[in-house]
mmCIF file of C-alpha atoms and ligand atoms in Angstrom:
data_model
loop_
_atom_site.group_PDB
_atom_site.id
_atom_site.type_symbol
_atom_site.label_atom_id
_atom_site.label_comp_id
_atom_site.label_asym_id
_atom_site.label_seq_id
_atom_site.Cartn_x
_atom_site.Cartn_y
_atom_site.Cartn_z
ATOM 1 C CA ALA A 1116 -0.101 0.265 -0.192
ATOM 2 C CA LEU A 1117 1.012 3.563 -0.554
ATOM 3 C CA LYS A 1118 1.243 6.638 1.279
ATOM 4 C CA GLN A 1119 1.568 10.208 0.566
ATOM 5 C CA LYS A 1120 4.864 10.962 2.524
ATOM 6 C CA GLY A 1121 4.799 14.946 2.220
ATOM 7 C CA ARG A 1122 5.503 16.384 -0.808
ATOM 8 C CA ASP A 1123 8.673 14.844 -2.052
ATOM 9 C CA GLY A 1124 7.012 11.620 -2.434
ATOM 10 C CA TRP A 1125 5.684 8.360 -1.663
ATOM 11 C CA GLN A 1126 6.800 5.705 0.570
ATOM 12 C CA PHE A 1127 5.309 2.408 1.119
ATOM 13 C CA PHE A 1128 3.548 0.923 4.297
ATOM 14 C CA ASN A 1129 4.968 -2.197 6.815
ATOM 15 C CA ASP A 1130 2.503 -4.771 7.012
ATOM 16 C CA TYR A 1131 2.407 -3.435 10.630
ATOM 17 C CA GLN A 1132 1.135 -0.308 9.699
ATOM 18 C CA HIS A 1133 -0.853 -1.528 6.872
ATOM 19 C CA HIS A 1134 -3.232 -3.457 9.512
ATOM 20 C CA GLN A 1135 -3.184 -0.478 11.725
ATOM 21 C CA ALA A 1136 -4.569 1.895 8.789
ATOM 22 C CA LEU A 1137 -7.283 -0.599 8.230
ATOM 23 C CA GLN A 1138 -8.051 -1.352 11.742
ATOM 24 C CA ARG A 1139 -8.212 2.365 12.214
ATOM 25 C CA LEU A 1140 -10.530 2.792 9.255
ATOM 26 C CA ASN A 1141 -12.725 -0.191 9.920
ATOM 27 C CA VAL A 1142 -13.199 0.851 13.749
ATOM 28 C CA THR A 1143 -13.540 4.766 12.832
ATOM 29 C CA LEU A 1144 -16.462 3.724 9.949
ATOM 30 C CA GLY A 1145 -17.818 0.567 12.572
ATOM 31 C CA LEU A 1146 -18.589 3.205 15.193
ATOM 32 C CA ARG A 1147 -20.761 5.528 13.691
ATOM 33 C CA GLY A 1148 -23.597 3.120 13.365
ATOM 34 C CA ALA A 1149 -22.558 1.641 17.226
ATOM 35 C CA ILE A 1150 -25.214 3.655 19.526
ATOM 36 C CA GLU A 1151 -28.073 3.355 16.879
ATOM 37 C CA ASN A 1152 -27.720 -0.323 15.965
ATOM 38 C CA GLN A 1153 -27.412 -0.985 20.493
ATOM 39 C CA GLU A 1154 -23.896 -2.445 19.938
ATOM 40 C CA LEU A 1155 -22.762 -0.892 23.026
ATOM 41 C CA GLN A 1156 -22.918 -2.303 26.440
ATOM 42 C CA ALA A 1157 -21.782 -1.240 29.869
ATOM 43 C CA ARG A 1158 -20.268 -3.829 32.676
ATOM 44 C CA PHE A 1159 -19.378 -2.333 36.089
ATOM 45 C CA GLN A 1160 -16.544 -3.582 38.429
ATOM 46 C CA PRO A 1161 -17.277 -3.519 42.232
ATOM 47 C CA ILE A 1162 -15.589 -1.267 43.983
ATOM 48 C CA LEU A 1163 -14.643 -2.200 47.483
ATOM 49 C CA SER A 1164 -13.787 -1.011 51.016
ATOM 50 C CA SER A 1165 -11.548 -1.987 53.131
ATOM 51 C CA ASP A 1166 -14.296 -2.311 55.577
ATOM 52 C CA ARG A 1167 -14.801 -5.667 55.735
ATOM 53 C CA GLY A 1168 -14.835 -5.674 52.073
ATOM 54 C CA ARG A 1169 -18.172 -4.275 51.372
ATOM 55 C CA ILE A 1170 -18.732 -2.978 47.443
ATOM 56 C CA VAL A 1171 -19.290 0.867 48.051
ATOM 57 C CA GLY A 1172 -18.498 1.726 44.348
ATOM 58 C CA ALA A 1173 -17.974 0.375 40.389
ATOM 59 C CA GLU A 1174 -16.879 1.513 37.077
ATOM 60 C CA LEU A 1175 -18.791 1.393 34.194
ATOM 61 C CA LEU A 1176 -16.255 -0.100 31.530
ATOM 62 C CA LEU A 1177 -17.586 0.031 27.964
ATOM 63 C CA ARG A 1178 -18.078 -2.732 25.586
ATOM 64 C CA TRP A 1179 -18.546 -2.841 21.812
ATOM 65 C CA PHE A 1180 -20.200 -5.329 19.886
ATOM 66 C CA PRO A 1181 -20.191 -4.692 16.227
ATOM 67 C CA PRO A 1182 -21.889 -7.841 13.984
ATOM 68 C CA GLN A 1183 -18.273 -9.228 13.524
ATOM 69 C CA GLY A 1184 -17.421 -9.713 17.126
ATOM 70 C CA GLU A 1185 -16.058 -7.899 20.671
ATOM 71 C CA VAL A 1186 -13.592 -5.287 20.256
ATOM 72 C CA SER A 1187 -11.525 -4.079 23.357
ATOM 73 C CA PRO A 1188 -11.427 -0.660 24.357
ATOM 74 C CA ALA A 1189 -8.103 -0.157 24.153
ATOM 75 C CA VAL A 1190 -8.322 -0.668 20.709
ATOM 76 C CA PHE A 1191 -11.739 1.598 20.162
ATOM 77 C CA ILE A 1192 -11.683 4.190 22.362
ATOM 78 C CA PRO A 1193 -8.159 5.943 21.043
ATOM 79 C CA ILE A 1194 -9.750 5.597 17.911
ATOM 80 C CA ALA A 1195 -13.034 7.170 18.865
ATOM 81 C CA GLU A 1196 -11.295 9.971 20.188
ATOM 82 C CA MET A 1197 -9.543 10.732 16.742
ATOM 83 C CA SER A 1198 -12.311 10.438 14.885
ATOM 84 C CA GLY A 1199 -14.455 12.551 17.623
ATOM 85 C CA ALA A 1200 -17.381 9.508 17.876
ATOM 86 C CA ILE A 1201 -16.157 9.690 21.772
ATOM 87 C CA LEU A 1202 -18.503 12.659 22.014
ATOM 88 C CA PRO A 1203 -22.000 10.986 20.949
ATOM 89 C CA ILE A 1204 -20.423 7.963 22.954
ATOM 90 C CA GLY A 1205 -19.018 9.265 26.063
ATOM 91 C CA LEU A 1206 -22.311 10.954 26.555
ATOM 92 C CA TRP A 1207 -24.323 7.413 25.929
ATOM 93 C CA VAL A 1208 -21.490 6.079 28.781
ATOM 94 C CA PHE A 1209 -22.641 9.220 31.043
ATOM 95 C CA ARG A 1210 -26.222 8.720 30.539
ATOM 96 C CA ALA A 1211 -26.029 4.863 31.017
ATOM 97 C CA GLY A 1212 -24.398 5.798 34.187
ATOM 98 C CA CYS A 1213 -26.947 8.008 35.357
ATOM 99 C CA LEU A 1214 -29.813 5.419 34.804
ATOM 100 C CA ALA A 1215 -27.745 2.659 36.858
ATOM 101 C CA GLU A 1216 -27.614 5.474 39.610
ATOM 102 C CA VAL A 1217 -31.034 6.147 39.911
ATOM 103 C CA GLU A 1218 -31.729 2.267 39.544
ATOM 104 C CA TRP A 1219 -29.450 1.872 42.331
ATOM 105 C CA ARG A 1220 -30.457 4.135 44.588
ATOM 106 C CA ARG A 1221 -34.035 2.823 43.854
ATOM 107 C CA ARG A 1222 -32.934 -0.655 45.074
ATOM 108 C CA TRP A 1223 -30.707 0.031 47.750
ATOM 109 C CA GLY A 1224 -30.894 3.179 49.265
ATOM 110 C CA THR A 1225 -28.211 4.818 51.052
ATOM 111 C CA HIS A 1226 -26.365 1.306 50.082
ATOM 112 C CA ALA A 1227 -26.112 2.088 46.830
ATOM 113 C CA PRO A 1228 -22.593 2.049 45.427
ATOM 114 C CA TYR A 1229 -21.614 5.225 43.711
ATOM 115 C CA VAL A 1230 -20.888 4.986 40.033
ATOM 116 C CA SER A 1231 -17.597 5.695 38.691
ATOM 117 C CA VAL A 1232 -17.469 6.954 34.172
ATOM 118 C CA ASN A 1233 -14.392 7.510 32.278
ATOM 119 C CA LEU A 1234 -14.466 10.831 30.503
ATOM 120 C CA SER A 1235 -11.605 11.402 27.947
ATOM 121 C CA ALA A 1236 -9.649 14.484 27.412
ATOM 122 C CA ARG A 1237 -11.655 14.738 23.967
ATOM 123 C CA GLN A 1238 -14.472 15.250 25.804
ATOM 124 C CA LEU A 1239 -13.026 18.272 28.155
ATOM 125 C CA SER A 1240 -12.077 19.709 24.969
ATOM 126 C CA ASP A 1241 -16.352 19.690 23.750
ATOM 127 C CA GLU A 1242 -17.472 23.138 24.663
ATOM 128 C CA SER A 1243 -21.260 21.912 25.084
ATOM 129 C CA LEU A 1244 -20.020 18.786 27.433
ATOM 130 C CA VAL A 1245 -20.906 20.849 30.751
ATOM 131 C CA ASP A 1246 -24.386 21.845 28.866
ATOM 132 C CA ASP A 1247 -24.926 17.938 27.752
ATOM 133 C CA MET A 1248 -24.468 16.636 30.934
ATOM 134 C CA SER A 1249 -26.771 18.951 32.551
ATOM 135 C CA ARG A 1250 -29.026 17.839 30.615
ATOM 136 C CA VAL A 1251 -28.958 14.420 31.181
ATOM 137 C CA LEU A 1252 -28.674 14.544 35.073
ATOM 138 C CA ARG A 1253 -32.039 16.583 34.569
ATOM 139 C CA GLU A 1254 -33.695 13.823 31.973
ATOM 140 C CA THR A 1255 -32.408 10.924 34.418
ATOM 141 C CA GLU A 1256 -33.027 12.710 38.047
ATOM 142 C CA ALA A 1257 -29.265 11.037 38.776
ATOM 143 C CA ASP A 1258 -27.912 12.423 42.186
ATOM 144 C CA PRO A 1259 -24.596 13.530 40.681
ATOM 145 C CA SER A 1260 -23.105 13.563 44.494
ATOM 146 C CA ARG A 1261 -22.944 9.349 43.616
ATOM 147 C CA ILE A 1262 -21.553 10.127 40.457
ATOM 148 C CA VAL A 1263 -17.579 9.909 39.740
ATOM 149 C CA LEU A 1264 -15.819 11.126 36.316
ATOM 150 C CA GLU A 1265 -12.532 9.433 35.749
ATOM 151 C CA VAL A 1266 -9.943 11.033 34.016
ATOM 152 C CA THR A 1267 -6.478 10.132 33.705
ATOM 153 C CA GLU A 1268 -3.600 11.775 35.084
ATOM 154 C CA THR A 1269 -1.961 12.792 31.588
ATOM 155 C CA ALA A 1270 -5.033 14.116 30.235
ATOM 156 C CA LEU A 1271 -6.075 16.271 32.921
ATOM 157 C CA MET A 1272 -2.253 17.556 32.759
ATOM 158 C CA ALA A 1273 -2.246 17.753 28.869
ATOM 159 C CA ASP A 1274 -3.513 21.230 29.263
ATOM 160 C CA ILE A 1275 -4.413 21.671 33.236
ATOM 161 C CA ASP A 1276 -5.247 25.484 32.978
ATOM 162 C CA ALA A 1277 -7.919 24.660 30.235
ATOM 163 C CA ASN A 1278 -8.884 21.829 32.123
ATOM 164 C CA LEU A 1279 -9.195 23.475 34.991
ATOM 165 C CA LEU A 1280 -12.217 26.079 34.253
ATOM 166 C CA VAL A 1281 -14.413 22.666 32.349
ATOM 167 C CA LEU A 1282 -14.000 20.579 35.557
ATOM 168 C CA ARG A 1283 -14.775 23.496 37.855
ATOM 169 C CA ARG A 1284 -18.089 23.909 36.443
ATOM 170 C CA LEU A 1285 -18.762 19.849 36.412
ATOM 171 C CA ALA A 1286 -17.984 19.874 40.076
ATOM 172 C CA ASP A 1287 -20.631 22.919 40.692
ATOM 173 C CA LEU A 1288 -22.903 20.298 38.733
ATOM 174 C CA GLY A 1289 -22.021 18.125 41.702
ATOM 175 C CA LEU A 1290 -20.667 15.664 40.292
ATOM 176 C CA ARG A 1291 -17.520 14.199 41.977
ATOM 177 C CA LEU A 1292 -14.098 13.790 39.990
ATOM 178 C CA ALA A 1293 -11.108 10.983 40.018
ATOM 179 C CA VAL A 1294 -7.975 11.265 38.731
ATOM 180 C CA ASP A 1295 -7.288 7.704 36.641
ATOM 181 C CA ASP A 1296 -3.960 5.736 36.162
ATOM 182 C CA PHE A 1297 -2.285 8.003 38.827
ATOM 183 C CA GLY A 1298 1.668 7.383 38.868
ATOM 184 C CA THR A 1299 2.018 7.058 35.126
ATOM 185 C CA GLY A 1300 2.162 10.585 34.220
ATOM 186 C CA TYR A 1301 4.486 13.327 35.517
ATOM 187 C CA SER A 1302 2.467 15.711 37.705
ATOM 188 C CA SER A 1303 2.530 16.563 41.037
ATOM 189 C CA LEU A 1304 0.149 16.217 44.027
ATOM 190 C CA ALA A 1305 0.427 19.679 44.637
ATOM 191 C CA GLN A 1306 -0.441 20.795 41.246
ATOM 192 C CA LEU A 1307 -3.577 18.286 42.253
ATOM 193 C CA THR A 1308 -4.713 20.488 44.803
ATOM 194 C CA ARG A 1309 -5.332 23.223 42.378
ATOM 195 C CA LEU A 1310 -8.319 20.788 40.590
ATOM 196 C CA PRO A 1311 -11.709 19.851 42.466
ATOM 197 C CA VAL A 1312 -10.629 16.088 42.826
ATOM 198 C CA SER A 1313 -11.686 14.082 45.534
ATOM 199 C CA ILE A 1314 -10.326 10.446 44.238
ATOM 200 C CA LEU A 1315 -7.125 9.254 43.644
ATOM 201 C CA LYS A 1316 -6.566 6.218 41.491
ATOM 202 C CA ILE A 1317 -3.599 4.131 41.809
ATOM 203 C CA ASP A 1318 -2.236 2.999 38.464
ATOM 204 C CA ARG A 1319 -2.302 -0.804 37.719
ATOM 205 C CA ALA A 1320 1.273 -0.954 37.047
ATOM 206 C CA PHE A 1321 2.638 0.152 40.558
ATOM 207 C CA VAL A 1322 0.127 -2.470 41.933
ATOM 208 C CA ASP A 1323 1.485 -5.024 40.039
ATOM 209 C CA GLY A 1324 4.781 -3.989 41.143
ATOM 210 C CA ILE A 1325 4.206 -3.734 44.793
ATOM 211 C CA GLU A 1326 5.175 -7.008 45.847
ATOM 212 C CA THR A 1327 8.319 -7.357 43.608
ATOM 213 C CA ARG A 1328 9.735 -3.763 43.232
ATOM 214 C CA HIS A 1329 11.031 -1.975 45.808
ATOM 215 C CA GLU A 1330 10.365 1.015 43.728
ATOM 216 C CA SER A 1331 6.908 0.621 42.847
ATOM 217 C CA ARG A 1332 5.939 0.147 46.450
ATOM 218 C CA ALA A 1333 8.007 3.386 47.852
ATOM 219 C CA VAL A 1334 5.838 5.032 45.151
ATOM 220 C CA VAL A 1335 2.105 3.318 46.328
ATOM 221 C CA ARG A 1336 3.317 4.245 49.741
ATOM 222 C CA ALA A 1337 4.044 7.586 49.350
ATOM 223 C CA VAL A 1338 1.204 8.220 46.824
ATOM 224 C CA ILE A 1339 -0.868 7.084 49.523
ATOM 225 C CA GLY A 1340 0.161 9.112 52.215
ATOM 226 C CA LEU A 1341 0.320 12.390 50.451
ATOM 227 C CA GLY A 1342 -3.461 11.583 49.068
ATOM 228 C CA ARG A 1343 -4.635 10.805 52.338
ATOM 229 C CA SER A 1344 -3.428 13.913 54.248
ATOM 230 C CA LEU A 1345 -4.736 15.884 51.245
ATOM 231 C CA GLY A 1346 -8.007 14.240 52.068
ATOM 232 C CA LEU A 1347 -8.258 12.220 49.352
ATOM 233 C CA THR A 1348 -10.139 8.637 48.840
ATOM 234 C CA LEU A 1349 -7.688 6.110 47.434
ATOM 235 C CA VAL A 1350 -8.360 3.661 44.807
ATOM 236 C CA ALA A 1351 -6.167 0.702 43.969
ATOM 237 C CA GLU A 1352 -6.852 -0.331 40.773
ATOM 238 C CA GLY A 1353 -5.955 -4.171 39.395
ATOM 239 C CA VAL A 1354 -5.500 -5.849 42.111
ATOM 240 C CA GLU A 1355 -4.632 -8.959 41.349
ATOM 241 C CA THR A 1356 -3.643 -10.803 44.422
ATOM 242 C CA GLN A 1357 -4.016 -11.122 48.382
ATOM 243 C CA GLY A 1358 -0.020 -10.350 48.844
ATOM 244 C CA GLN A 1359 -1.148 -6.531 46.843
ATOM 245 C CA HIS A 1360 -4.102 -6.105 48.744
ATOM 246 C CA LEU A 1361 -2.401 -6.885 51.939
ATOM 247 C CA GLU A 1362 0.349 -4.468 50.985
ATOM 248 C CA LEU A 1363 -2.181 -2.080 50.011
ATOM 249 C CA LEU A 1364 -4.215 -2.342 52.809
ATOM 250 C CA ASN A 1365 -1.013 -1.618 55.637
ATOM 251 C CA GLY A 1366 -0.400 1.012 53.313
ATOM 252 C CA GLY A 1367 -3.603 2.872 54.159
ATOM 253 C CA CYS A 1368 -5.166 2.365 50.716
ATOM 254 C CA GLY A 1369 -8.972 2.776 51.204
ATOM 255 C CA LEU A 1370 -10.899 1.104 48.187
ATOM 256 C CA PHE A 1371 -9.749 -1.528 46.117
ATOM 257 C CA GLN A 1372 -10.741 -2.541 42.750
ATOM 258 C CA GLY A 1373 -9.805 -5.723 40.791
ATOM 259 C CA TYR A 1374 -9.405 -9.458 39.529
ATOM 260 C CA LEU A 1375 -8.726 -10.914 43.144
ATOM 261 C CA PHE A 1376 -12.229 -9.358 43.534
ATOM 262 C CA HIS A 1377 -14.571 -9.453 40.564
ATOM 263 C CA ALA A 1378 -14.015 -8.379 36.970
ATOM 264 C CA PRO A 1379 -16.175 -6.471 34.866
ATOM 265 C CA MET A 1380 -19.664 -7.953 35.212
ATOM 266 C CA LYS A 1381 -23.162 -7.786 33.017
ATOM 267 C CA PRO A 1382 -25.865 -4.821 35.041
ATOM 268 C CA GLU A 1383 -27.817 -8.159 36.044
ATOM 269 C CA ASP A 1384 -24.951 -10.160 37.746
ATOM 270 C CA PHE A 1385 -23.893 -6.766 39.370
ATOM 271 C CA VAL A 1386 -27.628 -6.675 40.880
ATOM 272 C CA ARG A 1387 -27.956 -10.016 42.117
ATOM 273 C CA LEU A 1388 -24.225 -9.393 43.668
ATOM 274 C CA MET A 1389 -25.376 -6.262 45.461
ATOM 275 C CA ASP A 1390 -28.564 -8.097 46.413
ATOM 276 C CA ALA A 1391 -26.589 -10.670 48.169
ATOM 277 C CA GLN A 1392 -24.704 -8.107 50.027
ATOM 278 C CA SER A 1393 -27.493 -6.147 51.260
ATOM 279 C CA ASP A 1394 -29.428 -9.349 52.568
ATOM 280 C CA PHE A 1395 -26.346 -9.599 54.608
ATOM 281 C CA ASP A 1396 -26.453 -6.276 55.734
ATOM 282 C CA HIS A 1397 -29.491 -6.597 57.059
ATOM 283 C CA GLY A 1398 -28.080 -8.939 59.900
ATOM 284 C CA GLU A 1399 -26.190 -7.098 60.831
ATOM 285 C CA ASP A 1400 -25.299 -2.781 62.877
ATOM 286 C CA GLN A 1401 -24.996 -0.640 60.217
ATOM 287 C CA GLY A 1402 -23.698 2.724 59.691
ATOM 288 C CA GLU A 1403 -23.805 6.061 58.007
ATOM 289 C CA GLU A 1404 -21.283 5.598 55.491
ATOM 290 C CA SER A 1405 -19.680 7.945 53.056
ATOM 291 C CA PHE A 1406 -17.282 7.212 50.496
ATOM 292 C CA VAL A 1407 -16.366 9.956 48.337
HETATM 293 P P1 LIG B 1354 -9.190 1.744 32.842
HETATM 294 O O1 LIG B 1354 -9.936 3.435 32.683
HETATM 295 O O2 LIG B 1354 -8.246 2.475 33.921
HETATM 296 O O3 LIG B 1354 -9.767 0.620 33.354
HETATM 297 C C1 LIG B 1354 -9.460 -0.373 34.095
HETATM 298 C C2 LIG B 1354 -9.041 -1.168 33.100
HETATM 299 O O4 LIG B 1354 -8.449 -2.315 33.920
HETATM 300 C C3 LIG B 1354 -10.377 -2.342 32.498
HETATM 301 O O5 LIG B 1354 -10.156 -2.560 31.418
HETATM 302 C C4 LIG B 1354 -10.239 -3.059 33.488
HETATM 303 O O6 LIG B 1354 -11.201 -4.133 32.840
HETATM 304 C C5 LIG B 1354 -9.095 -3.351 34.031
HETATM 305 N N1 LIG B 1354 -9.323 -4.472 35.140
HETATM 306 C C6 LIG B 1354 -9.565 -4.376 36.029
HETATM 307 N N2 LIG B 1354 -9.454 -4.738 37.245
HETATM 308 C C7 LIG B 1354 -8.113 -5.942 35.977
HETATM 309 C C8 LIG B 1354 -7.037 -6.596 37.414
HETATM 310 O O7 LIG B 1354 -7.178 -6.863 37.935
HETATM 311 N N3 LIG B 1354 -6.188 -6.888 36.409
HETATM 312 C C9 LIG B 1354 -5.984 -6.080 34.991
HETATM 313 N N4 LIG B 1354 -4.979 -7.185 33.877
HETATM 314 N N5 LIG B 1354 -6.685 -5.885 34.515
HETATM 315 C C10 LIG B 1354 -8.061 -5.231 35.449
HETATM 316 P P2 LIG B 1354 -11.397 -2.217 29.836
HETATM 317 O O8 LIG B 1354 -12.395 -2.662 30.549
HETATM 318 O O9 LIG B 1354 -10.433 -3.400 28.867
HETATM 319 O O10 LIG B 1354 -10.932 -0.703 29.522
HETATM 320 C C11 LIG B 1354 -9.428 -0.267 29.505
HETATM 321 C C12 LIG B 1354 -9.650 1.080 29.266
HETATM 322 O O11 LIG B 1354 -10.252 1.703 28.420
HETATM 323 C C13 LIG B 1354 -9.469 1.610 30.684
HETATM 324 O O12 LIG B 1354 -8.762 2.117 31.401
HETATM 325 C C14 LIG B 1354 -10.049 3.166 30.067
HETATM 326 O O13 LIG B 1354 -8.925 3.808 29.974
HETATM 327 C C15 LIG B 1354 -10.735 2.786 28.380
HETATM 328 N N6 LIG B 1354 -12.294 3.044 28.863
HETATM 329 C C16 LIG B 1354 -13.256 2.039 28.847
HETATM 330 N N7 LIG B 1354 -14.554 2.236 28.730
HETATM 331 C C17 LIG B 1354 -14.489 3.230 28.928
HETATM 332 C C18 LIG B 1354 -15.450 4.497 28.694
HETATM 333 O O14 LIG B 1354 -16.831 4.304 29.011
HETATM 334 N N8 LIG B 1354 -15.294 5.377 28.321
HETATM 335 C C19 LIG B 1354 -13.534 6.146 27.655
HETATM 336 N N9 LIG B 1354 -13.124 6.968 27.962
HETATM 337 N N10 LIG B 1354 -12.582 5.240 28.286
HETATM 338 C C20 LIG B 1354 -12.879 3.990 28.263
HETATM 339 MG MG1 LIG B 1355 -11.000 4.182 34.878
HETATM 340 MG MG1 LIG B 1356 -7.731 3.216 35.633
HETATM 341 MG MG1 LIG B 1357 -5.477 2.087 34.090
#
């Protein structure tokens, strides 16, 4: 295959680039009808508290099922960001999160878990984002204080001054903000204090190395310590082993998410799991809780 190389001529794609370009094209075209054709689905991954391992939240993770099978978000999200398709898709995700919040609060009242949804950098620079989200909140009657928006550290810091204004407006709607994949970027916690952030999610890469690399352990301990002294809630993501869980608990981390506990699951399976927890709770002394 040929691609144009500036004005001075042509260059051949290698097989890998060729495959990438085709994939990007296929995904871009396929995503156009994804909402209309009902090919998007939400999965929920439980977030557990260090207090008796109770489920206090869930992250909404998007799944796409085009006719030819499933495509991973790691593949289609970056492409959707490039094409702009992430804007309608992101709003679909936010609405799905709002609808879940309403349903869960109806089922479990004050014991309902919070809902965490991912927001991409491209959405933050969309001037109609705040109005769109405000409208969806109104239409669904969701409680914004039970909804968390996850933005990656890299996306936040890419344009911190512009993002600051948008994030403040989102916080004014009552929404909570989490820094996702924290530790992978180069921001300082001092910069974070400028943002209306209430949760830090420690990136899986650090959790992964916590038992084997003393650098990872040191970073995680420092992030937990500083985060806590700033009054932030710490969530460890990608917890896969008991050893990791224990080290994080000892370090003072409050919330946990990972395959050790639960993989992302279908909404109906999440409801069943929560129902079982609520049944158990009814036999116990239960206090007032606030998670974020
Ligand atoms: P993320 O937001 O950091 O989400 C966590 C990812 O780690 C999810 O992958 C989850 O399934 C996976 N995970 C959870 N526990 C474990 C574990 O114990 N071990 C391992 N190895 N992985 C674990 P998933 O669902 O494939 O999503 C990948 C990424 O795609 C997300 O990373 C997020 O950046 C993006 N994404 C997913 N849904 C959305 C969405 O609705 N909007 C946007 N903008 N991005 C999304
Ligand atoms: Mg996330
Ligand atoms: Mg994450
Ligand atoms: Mg991550």
